[in-house]
């Protein structure tokens, strides 16, 4: 029950930087869609980079603020007379120390995914995200999580930043491919 309480509180806390990330995902998708229709690959790239960098910076700042204020913020969720209060806060602190410094990666991943969706690459994007996030995390639980050092709540959460990095690399490859494809299409149309 202690770890479940810690997990529930942690997931509530990360909703704040996640909301900031979602805003940049939507913005990236909108700008990419407009510029894809206008056949402006340089603007798509610029808007994706801008959204990713801004998302990384804002999500990192919000995450670090939460981390610095973890005890008073987490205390809002726990009764003063709860005998497990200190243990719950310690588990939250350990999880936050692991995840929050890297949580900005999810913001960059989401901005890249939003840009691809704006370019009409939604099915590939979905498959990469499912395999890279869900598939990897299942594989993590079946393999690495069984190691005694990782068989705890922070050990579960360690799969998050690793999965974000996998998805970022894959989506970046698809982004570069689709930008090159758009440029070639524009060149071919100019030749006609």
JSON list of C-alpha atoms in Angstrom, two decimals:
[
{"chain": "A", "resi": 1, "resn": "UNK", "atom": "CA", "xyz": [0.00, 0.00, 0.00]},
{"chain": "A", "resi": 2, "resn": "UNK", "atom": "CA", "xyz": [2.92, 2.34, 0.64]},
{"chain": "A", "resi": 3, "resn": "UNK", "atom": "CA", "xyz": [4.29, 1.94, -2.88]},
{"chain": "A", "resi": 4, "resn": "UNK", "atom": "CA", "xyz": [0.82, 2.24, -4.42]},
{"chain": "A", "resi": 5, "resn": "UNK", "atom": "CA", "xyz": [0.28, 5.50, -2.51]},
{"chain": "A", "resi": 6, "resn": "UNK", "atom": "CA", "xyz": [3.68, 6.78, -3.63]},
{"chain": "A", "resi": 7, "resn": "UNK", "atom": "CA", "xyz": [2.94, 5.84, -7.24]},
{"chain": "A", "resi": 8, "resn": "UNK", "atom": "CA", "xyz": [-0.46, 7.55, -7.21]},
{"chain": "A", "resi": 9, "resn": "UNK", "atom": "CA", "xyz": [1.03, 10.75, -5.80]},
{"chain": "A", "resi": 10, "resn": "UNK", "atom": "CA", "xyz": [3.95, 10.66, -8.25]},
{"chain": "A", "resi": 11, "resn": "UNK", "atom": "CA", "xyz": [1.59, 10.24, -11.21]},
{"chain": "A", "resi": 12, "resn": "UNK", "atom": "CA", "xyz": [-0.44, 13.22, -10.01]},
{"chain": "A", "resi": 13, "resn": "UNK", "atom": "CA", "xyz": [2.72, 15.32, -9.74]},
{"chain": "A", "resi": 14, "resn": "UNK", "atom": "CA", "xyz": [3.90, 14.57, -13.27]},
{"chain": "A", "resi": 15, "resn": "UNK", "atom": "CA", "xyz": [0.57, 15.65, -14.73]},
{"chain": "A", "resi": 16, "resn": "UNK", "atom": "CA", "xyz": [1.82, 19.24, -14.46]},
{"chain": "A", "resi": 17, "resn": "UNK", "atom": "CA", "xyz": [4.88, 18.94, -16.76]},
{"chain": "A", "resi": 18, "resn": "UNK", "atom": "CA", "xyz": [2.88, 16.55, -18.95]},
{"chain": "A", "resi": 19, "resn": "UNK", "atom": "CA", "xyz": [0.24, 19.24, -19.55]},
{"chain": "A", "resi": 20, "resn": "UNK", "atom": "CA", "xyz": [2.99, 21.63, -20.68]},
{"chain": "A", "resi": 21, "resn": "UNK", "atom": "CA", "xyz": [4.34, 18.99, -23.03]},
{"chain": "A", "resi": 22, "resn": "UNK", "atom": "CA", "xyz": [0.89, 18.37, -24.51]},
{"chain": "A", "resi": 23, "resn": "UNK", "atom": "CA", "xyz": [0.55, 22.04, -25.44]},
{"chain": "A", "resi": 24, "resn": "UNK", "atom": "CA", "xyz": [3.77, 21.91, -27.47]},
{"chain": "A", "resi": 25, "resn": "UNK", "atom": "CA", "xyz": [2.69, 18.65, -29.09]},
{"chain": "A", "resi": 26, "resn": "UNK", "atom": "CA", "xyz": [-0.48, 20.30, -30.34]},
{"chain": "A", "resi": 27, "resn": "UNK", "atom": "CA", "xyz": [1.41, 23.38, -31.51]},
{"chain": "A", "resi": 28, "resn": "UNK", "atom": "CA", "xyz": [3.97, 21.26, -33.37]},
{"chain": "A", "resi": 29, "resn": "UNK", "atom": "CA", "xyz": [1.21, 19.28, -35.05]},
{"chain": "A", "resi": 30, "resn": "UNK", "atom": "CA", "xyz": [-0.63, 22.45, -36.13]},
{"chain": "A", "resi": 31, "resn": "UNK", "atom": "CA", "xyz": [2.47, 24.18, -37.53]},
{"chain": "A", "resi": 32, "resn": "UNK", "atom": "CA", "xyz": [3.68, 21.04, -39.28]},
{"chain": "A", "resi": 33, "resn": "UNK", "atom": "CA", "xyz": [0.26, 20.47, -40.83]},
{"chain": "A", "resi": 34, "resn": "UNK", "atom": "CA", "xyz": [0.00, 24.03, -42.13]},
{"chain": "A", "resi": 35, "resn": "UNK", "atom": "CA", "xyz": [3.51, 24.01, -43.56]},
{"chain": "A", "resi": 36, "resn": "UNK", "atom": "CA", "xyz": [3.13, 20.51, -44.98]},
{"chain": "A", "resi": 37, "resn": "UNK", "atom": "CA", "xyz": [0.11, 21.72, -46.92]},
{"chain": "A", "resi": 38, "resn": "UNK", "atom": "CA", "xyz": [2.05, 24.79, -48.03]},
{"chain": "A", "resi": 39, "resn": "UNK", "atom": "CA", "xyz": [5.01, 22.56, -49.01]},
{"chain": "A", "resi": 40, "resn": "UNK", "atom": "CA", "xyz": [7.47, 24.37, -46.75]},
{"chain": "A", "resi": 41, "resn": "UNK", "atom": "CA", "xyz": [9.79, 21.66, -45.37]},
{"chain": "A", "resi": 42, "resn": "UNK", "atom": "CA", "xyz": [12.19, 24.20, -43.84]},
{"chain": "A", "resi": 43, "resn": "UNK", "atom": "CA", "xyz": [9.36, 25.66, -41.80]},
{"chain": "A", "resi": 44, "resn": "UNK", "atom": "CA", "xyz": [8.26, 22.20, -40.68]},
{"chain": "A", "resi": 45, "resn": "UNK", "atom": "CA", "xyz": [11.79, 21.46, -39.48]},
{"chain": "A", "resi": 46, "resn": "UNK", "atom": "CA", "xyz": [12.10, 24.86, -37.79]},
{"chain": "A", "resi": 47, "resn": "UNK", "atom": "CA", "xyz": [8.73, 24.54, -36.04]},
{"chain": "A", "resi": 48, "resn": "UNK", "atom": "CA", "xyz": [9.56, 21.00, -34.88]},
{"chain": "A", "resi": 49, "resn": "UNK", "atom": "CA", "xyz": [12.92, 22.10, -33.47]},
{"chain": "A", "resi": 50, "resn": "UNK", "atom": "CA", "xyz": [11.33, 25.14, -31.84]},
{"chain": "A", "resi": 51, "resn": "UNK", "atom": "CA", "xyz": [8.53, 23.10, -30.24]},
{"chain": "A", "resi": 52, "resn": "UNK", "atom": "CA", "xyz": [10.95, 20.40, -29.08]},
{"chain": "A", "resi": 53, "resn": "UNK", "atom": "CA", "xyz": [13.41, 22.86, -27.53]},
{"chain": "A", "resi": 54, "resn": "UNK", "atom": "CA", "xyz": [10.69, 24.92, -25.86]},
{"chain": "A", "resi": 55, "resn": "UNK", "atom": "CA", "xyz": [9.01, 21.77, -24.57]},
{"chain": "A", "resi": 56, "resn": "UNK", "atom": "CA", "xyz": [12.32, 20.41, -23.27]},
{"chain": "A", "resi": 57, "resn": "UNK", "atom": "CA", "xyz": [13.10, 23.66, -21.45]},
{"chain": "A", "resi": 58, "resn": "UNK", "atom": "CA", "xyz": [9.64, 24.18, -19.96]},
{"chain": "A", "resi": 59, "resn": "UNK", "atom": "CA", "xyz": [9.13, 20.55, -18.94]},
{"chain": "A", "resi": 60, "resn": "UNK", "atom": "CA", "xyz": [12.61, 20.48, -17.39]},
{"chain": "A", "resi": 61, "resn": "UNK", "atom": "CA", "xyz": [11.96, 23.72, -15.46]},
{"chain": "A", "resi": 62, "resn": "UNK", "atom": "CA", "xyz": [8.58, 22.53, -14.17]},
{"chain": "A", "resi": 63, "resn": "UNK", "atom": "CA", "xyz": [9.97, 19.08, -13.33]},
{"chain": "A", "resi": 64, "resn": "UNK", "atom": "CA", "xyz": [12.90, 20.51, -11.40]},
{"chain": "A", "resi": 65, "resn": "UNK", "atom": "CA", "xyz": [10.60, 22.90, -9.51]},
{"chain": "A", "resi": 66, "resn": "UNK", "atom": "CA", "xyz": [8.48, 19.93, -8.46]},
{"chain": "A", "resi": 67, "resn": "UNK", "atom": "CA", "xyz": [11.62, 18.02, -7.49]},
{"chain": "A", "resi": 68, "resn": "UNK", "atom": "CA", "xyz": [12.95, 20.88, -5.36]},
{"chain": "A", "resi": 69, "resn": "UNK", "atom": "CA", "xyz": [9.59, 21.20, -3.59]},
{"chain": "A", "resi": 70, "resn": "UNK", "atom": "CA", "xyz": [8.88, 17.48, -3.41]},
{"chain": "A", "resi": 71, "resn": "UNK", "atom": "CA", "xyz": [8.34, 17.19, 0.34]},
{"chain": "A", "resi": 72, "resn": "UNK", "atom": "CA", "xyz": [5.84, 20.04, 0.79]},
{"chain": "A", "resi": 73, "resn": "UNK", "atom": "CA", "xyz": [4.05, 19.19, -2.46]},
{"chain": "A", "resi": 74, "resn": "UNK", "atom": "CA", "xyz": [3.84, 15.45, -1.72]},
{"chain": "A", "resi": 75, "resn": "UNK", "atom": "CA", "xyz": [2.70, 16.26, 1.81]},
{"chain": "A", "resi": 76, "resn": "UNK", "atom": "CA", "xyz": [-0.46, 17.79, 0.38]},
{"chain": "A", "resi": 77, "resn": "UNK", "atom": "CA", "xyz": [-1.55, 14.26, -0.58]},
{"chain": "A", "resi": 78, "resn": "UNK", "atom": "CA", "xyz": [-0.68, 12.50, 2.70]},
{"chain": "A", "resi": 79, "resn": "UNK", "atom": "CA", "xyz": [-2.44, 12.83, 6.04]},
{"chain": "A", "resi": 80, "resn": "UNK", "atom": "CA", "xyz": [-0.27, 14.30, 8.79]},
{"chain": "A", "resi": 81, "resn": "UNK", "atom": "CA", "xyz": [-0.93, 11.33, 11.06]},
{"chain": "A", "resi": 82, "resn": "UNK", "atom": "CA", "xyz": [-0.21, 8.66, 8.42]},
{"chain": "A", "resi": 83, "resn": "UNK", "atom": "CA", "xyz": [2.40, 6.33, 9.99]},
{"chain": "A", "resi": 84, "resn": "UNK", "atom": "CA", "xyz": [3.89, 5.63, 6.53]},
{"chain": "A", "resi": 85, "resn": "UNK", "atom": "CA", "xyz": [4.19, 9.34, 5.62]},
{"chain": "A", "resi": 86, "resn": "UNK", "atom": "CA", "xyz": [8.01, 9.42, 5.71]},
{"chain": "A", "resi": 87, "resn": "UNK", "atom": "CA", "xyz": [8.32, 6.18, 3.75]},
{"chain": "A", "resi": 88, "resn": "UNK", "atom": "CA", "xyz": [5.85, 7.35, 1.08]},
{"chain": "A", "resi": 89, "resn": "UNK", "atom": "CA", "xyz": [7.69, 10.66, 0.66]},
{"chain": "A", "resi": 90, "resn": "UNK", "atom": "CA", "xyz": [11.03, 8.84, 0.41]},
{"chain": "A", "resi": 91, "resn": "UNK", "atom": "CA", "xyz": [9.73, 6.56, -2.36]},
{"chain": "A", "resi": 92, "resn": "UNK", "atom": "CA", "xyz": [8.34, 9.59, -4.20]},
{"chain": "A", "resi": 93, "resn": "UNK", "atom": "CA", "xyz": [11.68, 11.40, -3.75]},
{"chain": "A", "resi": 94, "resn": "UNK", "atom": "CA", "xyz": [13.63, 8.42, -5.16]},
{"chain": "A", "resi": 95, "resn": "UNK", "atom": "CA", "xyz": [11.29, 8.08, -8.12]},
{"chain": "A", "resi": 96, "resn": "UNK", "atom": "CA", "xyz": [11.36, 11.82, -8.81]},
{"chain": "A", "resi": 97, "resn": "UNK", "atom": "CA", "xyz": [15.17, 11.87, -8.59]},
{"chain": "A", "resi": 98, "resn": "UNK", "atom": "CA", "xyz": [15.24, 9.22, -11.30]},
{"chain": "A", "resi": 99, "resn": "UNK", "atom": "CA", "xyz": [12.48, 10.44, -13.60]},
{"chain": "A", "resi": 100, "resn": "UNK", "atom": "CA", "xyz": [12.09, 14.22, -13.28]},
{"chain": "A", "resi": 101, "resn": "UNK", "atom": "CA", "xyz": [15.56, 15.24, -14.54]},
{"chain": "A", "resi": 102, "resn": "UNK", "atom": "CA", "xyz": [14.88, 13.13, -17.66]},
{"chain": "A", "resi": 103, "resn": "UNK", "atom": "CA", "xyz": [11.17, 13.88, -18.01]},
{"chain": "A", "resi": 104, "resn": "UNK", "atom": "CA", "xyz": [11.98, 16.63, -20.52]},
{"chain": "A", "resi": 105, "resn": "UNK", "atom": "CA", "xyz": [12.82, 13.85, -22.99]},
{"chain": "A", "resi": 106, "resn": "UNK", "atom": "CA", "xyz": [9.12, 13.01, -23.15]},
{"chain": "A", "resi": 107, "resn": "UNK", "atom": "CA", "xyz": [8.45, 16.62, -24.14]},
{"chain": "A", "resi": 108, "resn": "UNK", "atom": "CA", "xyz": [10.91, 16.40, -27.02]},
{"chain": "A", "resi": 109, "resn": "UNK", "atom": "CA", "xyz": [9.47, 13.04, -28.04]},
{"chain": "A", "resi": 110, "resn": "UNK", "atom": "CA", "xyz": [5.93, 14.42, -28.02]},
{"chain": "A", "resi": 111, "resn": "UNK", "atom": "CA", "xyz": [6.86, 17.49, -30.09]},
{"chain": "A", "resi": 112, "resn": "UNK", "atom": "CA", "xyz": [8.50, 15.24, -32.69]},
{"chain": "A", "resi": 113, "resn": "UNK", "atom": "CA", "xyz": [5.46, 12.94, -32.70]},
{"chain": "A", "resi": 114, "resn": "UNK", "atom": "CA", "xyz": [3.16, 15.94, -33.10]},
{"chain": "A", "resi": 115, "resn": "UNK", "atom": "CA", "xyz": [5.15, 17.20, -36.08]},
{"chain": "A", "resi": 116, "resn": "UNK", "atom": "CA", "xyz": [4.91, 13.81, -37.77]},
{"chain": "A", "resi": 117, "resn": "UNK", "atom": "CA", "xyz": [1.16, 13.66, -37.17]},
{"chain": "A", "resi": 118, "resn": "UNK", "atom": "CA", "xyz": [0.85, 17.11, -38.71]},
{"chain": "A", "resi": 119, "resn": "UNK", "atom": "CA", "xyz": [2.65, 15.77, -41.79]},
{"chain": "A", "resi": 120, "resn": "UNK", "atom": "CA", "xyz": [0.12, 12.95, -42.03]},
{"chain": "A", "resi": 121, "resn": "UNK", "atom": "CA", "xyz": [2.41, 10.27, -40.64]},
{"chain": "A", "resi": 122, "resn": "UNK", "atom": "CA", "xyz": [0.06, 9.03, -37.94]},
{"chain": "A", "resi": 123, "resn": "UNK", "atom": "CA", "xyz": [0.00, 5.24, -38.39]},
{"chain": "A", "resi": 124, "resn": "UNK", "atom": "CA", "xyz": [3.80, 4.88, -38.43]},
{"chain": "A", "resi": 125, "resn": "UNK", "atom": "CA", "xyz": [3.98, 7.28, -35.51]},
{"chain": "A", "resi": 126, "resn": "UNK", "atom": "CA", "xyz": [1.48, 5.20, -33.54]},
{"chain": "A", "resi": 127, "resn": "UNK", "atom": "CA", "xyz": [3.29, 1.92, -34.29]},
{"chain": "A", "resi": 128, "resn": "UNK", "atom": "CA", "xyz": [6.68, 3.36, -33.28]},
{"chain": "A", "resi": 129, "resn": "UNK", "atom": "CA", "xyz": [5.20, 4.72, -30.05]},
{"chain": "A", "resi": 130, "resn": "UNK", "atom": "CA", "xyz": [3.43, 1.46, -29.22]},
{"chain": "A", "resi": 131, "resn": "UNK", "atom": "CA", "xyz": [6.50, -0.66, -29.84]},
{"chain": "A", "resi": 132, "resn": "UNK", "atom": "CA", "xyz": [8.99, 1.82, -28.39]},
{"chain": "A", "resi": 133, "resn": "UNK", "atom": "CA", "xyz": [7.03, 2.70, -25.27]},
{"chain": "A", "resi": 134, "resn": "UNK", "atom": "CA", "xyz": [4.61, -0.12, -24.50]},
{"chain": "A", "resi": 135, "resn": "UNK", "atom": "CA", "xyz": [6.58, -2.96, -26.07]},
{"chain": "A", "resi": 136, "resn": "UNK", "atom": "CA", "xyz": [9.87, -1.92, -24.52]},
{"chain": "A", "resi": 137, "resn": "UNK", "atom": "CA", "xyz": [8.32, -1.46, -21.08]},
{"chain": "A", "resi": 138, "resn": "UNK", "atom": "CA", "xyz": [6.75, -4.91, -21.20]},
{"chain": "A", "resi": 139, "resn": "UNK", "atom": "CA", "xyz": [10.10, -6.35, -22.26]},
{"chain": "A", "resi": 140, "resn": "UNK", "atom": "CA", "xyz": [11.74, -4.42, -19.40]},
{"chain": "A", "resi": 141, "resn": "UNK", "atom": "CA", "xyz": [9.37, -5.89, -16.81]},
{"chain": "A", "resi": 142, "resn": "UNK", "atom": "CA", "xyz": [9.89, -9.41, -18.16]},
{"chain": "A", "resi": 143, "resn": "UNK", "atom": "CA", "xyz": [13.70, -9.11, -18.23]},
{"chain": "A", "resi": 144, "resn": "UNK", "atom": "CA", "xyz": [15.62, -6.30, -16.48]},
{"chain": "A", "resi": 145, "resn": "UNK", "atom": "CA", "xyz": [13.02, -5.72, -13.75]},
{"chain": "A", "resi": 146, "resn": "UNK", "atom": "CA", "xyz": [13.72, -9.22, -12.41]},
{"chain": "A", "resi": 147, "resn": "UNK", "atom": "CA", "xyz": [17.20, -8.11, -11.32]},
{"chain": "A", "resi": 148, "resn": "UNK", "atom": "CA", "xyz": [17.16, -7.55, -7.53]},
{"chain": "A", "resi": 149, "resn": "UNK", "atom": "CA", "xyz": [18.56, -4.02, -7.83]},
{"chain": "A", "resi": 150, "resn": "UNK", "atom": "CA", "xyz": [15.76, -3.02, -10.22]},
{"chain": "A", "resi": 151, "resn": "UNK", "atom": "CA", "xyz": [12.93, -4.95, -8.56]},
{"chain": "A", "resi": 152, "resn": "UNK", "atom": "CA", "xyz": [11.34, -1.86, -6.98]},
{"chain": "A", "resi": 153, "resn": "UNK", "atom": "CA", "xyz": [9.22, 1.13, -7.99]},
{"chain": "A", "resi": 154, "resn": "UNK", "atom": "CA", "xyz": [12.15, 3.25, -9.27]},
{"chain": "A", "resi": 155, "resn": "UNK", "atom": "CA", "xyz": [13.27, 0.16, -11.22]},
{"chain": "A", "resi": 156, "resn": "UNK", "atom": "CA", "xyz": [9.95, 0.16, -13.04]},
{"chain": "A", "resi": 157, "resn": "UNK", "atom": "CA", "xyz": [10.22, 3.86, -13.81]},
{"chain": "A", "resi": 158, "resn": "UNK", "atom": "CA", "xyz": [13.75, 3.52, -15.19]},
{"chain": "A", "resi": 159, "resn": "UNK", "atom": "CA", "xyz": [12.13, 2.02, -18.29]},
{"chain": "A", "resi": 160, "resn": "UNK", "atom": "CA", "xyz": [10.44, 5.36, -19.01]},
{"chain": "A", "resi": 161, "resn": "UNK", "atom": "CA", "xyz": [13.47, 7.47, -20.07]},
{"chain": "A", "resi": 162, "resn": "UNK", "atom": "CA", "xyz": [14.98, 4.53, -21.92]},
{"chain": "A", "resi": 163, "resn": "UNK", "atom": "CA", "xyz": [11.76, 4.07, -23.90]},
{"chain": "A", "resi": 164, "resn": "UNK", "atom": "CA", "xyz": [11.60, 7.81, -24.64]},
{"chain": "A", "resi": 165, "resn": "UNK", "atom": "CA", "xyz": [15.13, 7.73, -26.07]},
{"chain": "A", "resi": 166, "resn": "UNK", "atom": "CA", "xyz": [14.28, 4.72, -28.25]},
{"chain": "A", "resi": 167, "resn": "UNK", "atom": "CA", "xyz": [11.17, 6.45, -29.59]},
{"chain": "A", "resi": 168, "resn": "UNK", "atom": "CA", "xyz": [13.00, 9.75, -30.16]},
{"chain": "A", "resi": 169, "resn": "UNK", "atom": "CA", "xyz": [15.65, 8.03, -32.28]},
{"chain": "A", "resi": 170, "resn": "UNK", "atom": "CA", "xyz": [13.04, 6.15, -34.32]},
{"chain": "A", "resi": 171, "resn": "UNK", "atom": "CA", "xyz": [10.79, 9.18, -34.81]},
{"chain": "A", "resi": 172, "resn": "UNK", "atom": "CA", "xyz": [13.75, 11.35, -35.74]},
{"chain": "A", "resi": 173, "resn": "UNK", "atom": "CA", "xyz": [14.63, 8.86, -38.47]},
{"chain": "A", "resi": 174, "resn": "UNK", "atom": "CA", "xyz": [11.07, 8.94, -39.81]},
{"chain": "A", "resi": 175, "resn": "UNK", "atom": "CA", "xyz": [10.99, 12.74, -39.58]},
{"chain": "A", "resi": 176, "resn": "UNK", "atom": "CA", "xyz": [14.19, 13.09, -41.63]},
{"chain": "A", "resi": 177, "resn": "UNK", "atom": "CA", "xyz": [12.88, 10.55, -44.15]},
{"chain": "A", "resi": 178, "resn": "UNK", "atom": "CA", "xyz": [9.54, 12.33, -44.61]},
{"chain": "A", "resi": 179, "resn": "UNK", "atom": "CA", "xyz": [11.14, 15.78, -44.88]},
{"chain": "A", "resi": 180, "resn": "UNK", "atom": "CA", "xyz": [13.48, 14.43, -47.59]},
{"chain": "A", "resi": 181, "resn": "UNK", "atom": "CA", "xyz": [10.50, 12.82, -49.33]},
{"chain": "A", "resi": 182, "resn": "UNK", "atom": "CA", "xyz": [8.60, 16.14, -49.27]},
{"chain": "A", "resi": 183, "resn": "UNK", "atom": "CA", "xyz": [11.63, 18.00, -50.65]},
{"chain": "A", "resi": 184, "resn": "UNK", "atom": "CA", "xyz": [11.96, 15.48, -53.48]},
{"chain": "A", "resi": 185, "resn": "UNK", "atom": "CA", "xyz": [8.24, 15.79, -54.28]},
{"chain": "A", "resi": 186, "resn": "UNK", "atom": "CA", "xyz": [8.59, 19.60, -54.44]},
{"chain": "A", "resi": 187, "resn": "UNK", "atom": "CA", "xyz": [11.63, 19.28, -56.74]},
{"chain": "A", "resi": 188, "resn": "UNK", "atom": "CA", "xyz": [9.78, 16.88, -59.04]},
{"chain": "A", "resi": 189, "resn": "UNK", "atom": "CA", "xyz": [6.77, 19.19, -59.24]},
{"chain": "A", "resi": 190, "resn": "UNK", "atom": "CA", "xyz": [9.06, 22.14, -60.05]},
{"chain": "A", "resi": 191, "resn": "UNK", "atom": "CA", "xyz": [10.53, 20.19, -62.97]},
{"chain": "A", "resi": 192, "resn": "UNK", "atom": "CA", "xyz": [7.11, 19.63, -64.55]}
]
